[in-house]
Amino acid sequence: MELDQRIKHLLKHGNLRMTTVRKLVLKEFLEAGSIALSSYEIEKKFEDLDRITLYRTLKTFEECGIIHQAVDVSGRSKYAICSADCSNHNHEDHHAHFYCKKCERTVCLDDVKIPTLNLPTDFQLEDSQLVLSGVCGACQ
Amino acid sequence: MELDQRIKHLLKHGNLRMTTVRKLVLKEFLEAGSIALSSYEIEKKFEDLDRITLYRTLKTFEECGIIHQAVDVSGRSKYAICSADCSNHNHEDHHAHFYCKKCERTVCLDDVKIPTLNLPTDFQLEDSQLVLSGVCGACQ
DNA sequence: TTCTAAATGCAACATTGTTTCGTTTAGAGA
DNA sequence: TCTCTAAACGAAACAATGTTGCATTTAGAA
């Protein structure tokens, strides 16, 4: 599907209005693919993009199952486009993320699923995040 | 071993001076055991403990292998006392952490080791962090 | 006891994110 | 196509978390 079509489809599916900012931001995520983006990275790409609006856009996208958050070792949060299985308030992308200490990029390892582990019985598990870090292929 | 003895031993082992702040903070971690503490939690426990000094103390302890950082889903970082195997700049506690969404506590799951996973060959793995979240036993 | 490098405490700053509120705009309905 | 309203936006102010620079204090070696 063409980019503009995918953008339209995703926003419609999430019951979101087609605003300039949303189209702009969503395009970035679609183009980034499995690379997770921080708010700052998106912000500096578009000079006249309001910081606050951007934060709200990210939050909205996350709630609609369009993007998912990847906990970053550095503390700042990054986001990447979801797989098709995600929907409103129901993220299905239980894959690991890799953080490269050199280029500071976070990528989704879509094929590395988080294994199920035996927890002590009194813990009720809801989510799990696995962050691997080291040096990525491009930086070696 | 008694608490004061352990504090002395740990600081000596890390080549750190026995200062008031360090003894105070280390005592907190030893008493907390597998429960990870945030900077804020420690800060509010001691009214006249300087925020900046505390941050520096935490950093120093981490570098010396006395405490380790547990990436928190909420973004703020928490720390917990290391197992005996850790040493300067060489943390050996590759266990998962559990974050309770109700009480907002993070605990070390010392028995839940992070499994080794097959990464694409061009990734050079150095660290891994596994954060499980849900509701802990005490909150159910 | 003296002395110095290490540790502390304060001020100022940086980053990341939220809240409030007035203004603009998407898009549903006439 | 035009009107209208709820949704989205933009600006200011604030909050949480953490860092840097620098002058002062202190642990502990000599």
CSV table of C-alpha atoms in Angstrom, one decimal, chain B residues 11-118:
chain,number,residue,atom,x,y,z
B,11,LEU,CA,32.8,0.6,51.2
B,12,LYS,CA,36.3,-0.6,51.9
B,13,HIS,CA,36.0,-3.2,49.1
B,14,GLY,CA,35.0,-0.4,46.7
B,15,ASN,CA,37.8,1.9,47.8
B,16,LEU,CA,35.3,4.4,49.0
B,17,ARG,CA,35.7,6.7,52.0
B,18,MET,CA,33.4,6.1,55.0
B,19,THR,CA,31.3,9.3,54.9
B,20,THR,CA,28.0,10.0,56.7
B,21,VAL,CA,25.9,10.1,53.5
B,22,ARG,CA,27.4,6.8,52.1
B,23,LYS,CA,26.8,4.9,55.3
B,24,LEU,CA,23.3,6.2,55.5
B,25,VAL,CA,22.4,5.4,51.9
B,26,LEU,CA,24.0,2.0,51.9
B,27,LYS,CA,22.2,1.1,55.1
B,28,GLU,CA,18.9,1.8,53.2
B,29,PHE,CA,19.8,-0.5,50.4
B,30,LEU,CA,20.9,-3.3,52.7
B,31,GLU,CA,17.7,-3.1,54.6
B,32,ALA,CA,15.6,-2.9,51.4
B,33,GLY,CA,17.1,-6.1,50.2
B,34,SER,CA,15.6,-7.1,46.9
B,35,ILE,CA,13.4,-4.1,46.7
B,36,ALA,CA,14.7,-1.4,44.4
B,37,LEU,CA,14.7,2.2,45.6
B,38,SER,CA,14.4,5.4,43.7
B,39,SER,CA,16.4,8.5,44.4
B,40,TYR,CA,13.2,10.2,45.5
B,41,GLU,CA,12.3,7.5,48.0
B,42,ILE,CA,15.7,7.8,49.7
B,43,GLU,CA,15.6,11.5,49.6
B,44,LYS,CA,12.3,11.9,51.3
B,45,LYS,CA,13.4,9.6,54.1
B,46,PHE,CA,16.1,11.9,55.2
B,47,GLU,CA,15.1,15.6,55.3
B,48,ASP,CA,18.6,17.0,55.3
B,49,LEU,CA,20.1,14.8,52.6
B,50,ASP,CA,21.3,16.8,49.7
B,51,ARG,CA,19.7,15.8,46.4
B,52,ILE,CA,22.9,16.3,44.3
B,53,THR,CA,25.1,14.4,46.8
B,54,LEU,CA,22.6,11.5,46.7
B,55,TYR,CA,22.7,11.3,42.9
B,56,ARG,CA,26.5,11.2,43.0
B,57,THR,CA,26.4,8.6,45.7
B,58,LEU,CA,24.1,6.4,43.7
B,59,LYS,CA,26.4,6.8,40.6
B,60,THR,CA,29.5,5.9,42.7
B,61,PHE,CA,27.8,2.9,44.3
B,62,GLU,CA,26.8,1.6,40.9
B,63,GLU,CA,30.2,2.0,39.4
B,64,CYS,CA,31.7,0.1,42.3
B,65,GLY,CA,29.3,-2.8,41.9
B,66,ILE,CA,27.5,-2.1,45.2
B,67,ILE,CA,24.1,-1.4,43.7
B,68,HIS,CA,22.7,-2.0,40.3
B,69,GLN,CA,20.2,-0.1,38.3
B,70,ALA,CA,16.8,-1.5,37.5
B,71,VAL,CA,15.2,0.1,34.5
B,72,ASP,CA,11.7,1.2,35.6
B,73,VAL,CA,8.7,1.2,33.3
B,74,SER,CA,7.8,4.6,34.7
B,75,GLY,CA,11.0,6.1,33.4
B,76,ARG,CA,12.6,7.0,36.7
B,77,SER,CA,15.5,4.7,37.6
B,78,LYS,CA,15.7,2.6,40.7
B,79,TYR,CA,18.6,0.8,42.4
B,80,ALA,CA,19.0,-2.3,44.5
B,81,ILE,CA,21.8,-3.9,46.3
B,82,CYS,CA,24.0,-6.2,44.3
B,83,SER,CA,24.6,-9.9,44.8
B,84,ALA,CA,28.0,-10.8,46.2
B,85,ASP,CA,29.3,-11.6,42.7
B,86,CYS,CA,29.4,-8.0,41.5
B,87,SER,CA,32.6,-6.0,41.5
B,88,ASN,CA,33.9,-2.8,40.1
B,89,HIS,CA,32.4,-2.1,36.7
B,90,ASN,CA,31.3,-5.7,36.4
B,91,HIS,CA,27.8,-6.4,37.4
B,92,GLU,CA,26.8,-10.0,37.5
B,93,ASP,CA,23.2,-9.8,38.5
B,94,HIS,CA,21.5,-10.8,35.3
B,95,HIS,CA,18.1,-11.3,36.8
B,96,ALA,CA,14.7,-10.0,35.9
B,97,HIS,CA,12.9,-7.2,37.8
B,98,PHE,CA,9.2,-7.0,38.6
B,99,TYR,CA,7.4,-3.7,38.6
B,100,CYS,CA,4.0,-3.7,40.5
B,101,LYS,CA,1.6,-1.2,38.8
B,102,LYS,CA,-0.3,-0.8,42.1
B,103,CYS,CA,2.3,-0.2,44.7
B,104,GLU,CA,4.8,1.0,42.1
B,105,ARG,CA,7.6,-1.1,43.7
B,106,THR,CA,10.3,-2.7,41.8
B,107,VAL,CA,11.7,-6.0,43.2
B,108,CYS,CA,14.7,-8.1,42.0
B,109,LEU,CA,13.6,-11.5,41.0
B,110,ASP,CA,17.0,-13.1,41.8
B,111,ASP,CA,15.9,-16.5,40.7
B,112,VAL,CA,14.5,-15.4,37.3
B,113,LYS,CA,17.6,-15.3,35.1
B,114,ILE,CA,17.4,-13.7,31.8
B,115,PRO,CA,17.6,-16.4,29.2
B,116,THR,CA,20.2,-16.2,26.4
B,117,LEU,CA,18.5,-15.5,23.1
B,118,ASN,CA,19.5,-15.9,19.5
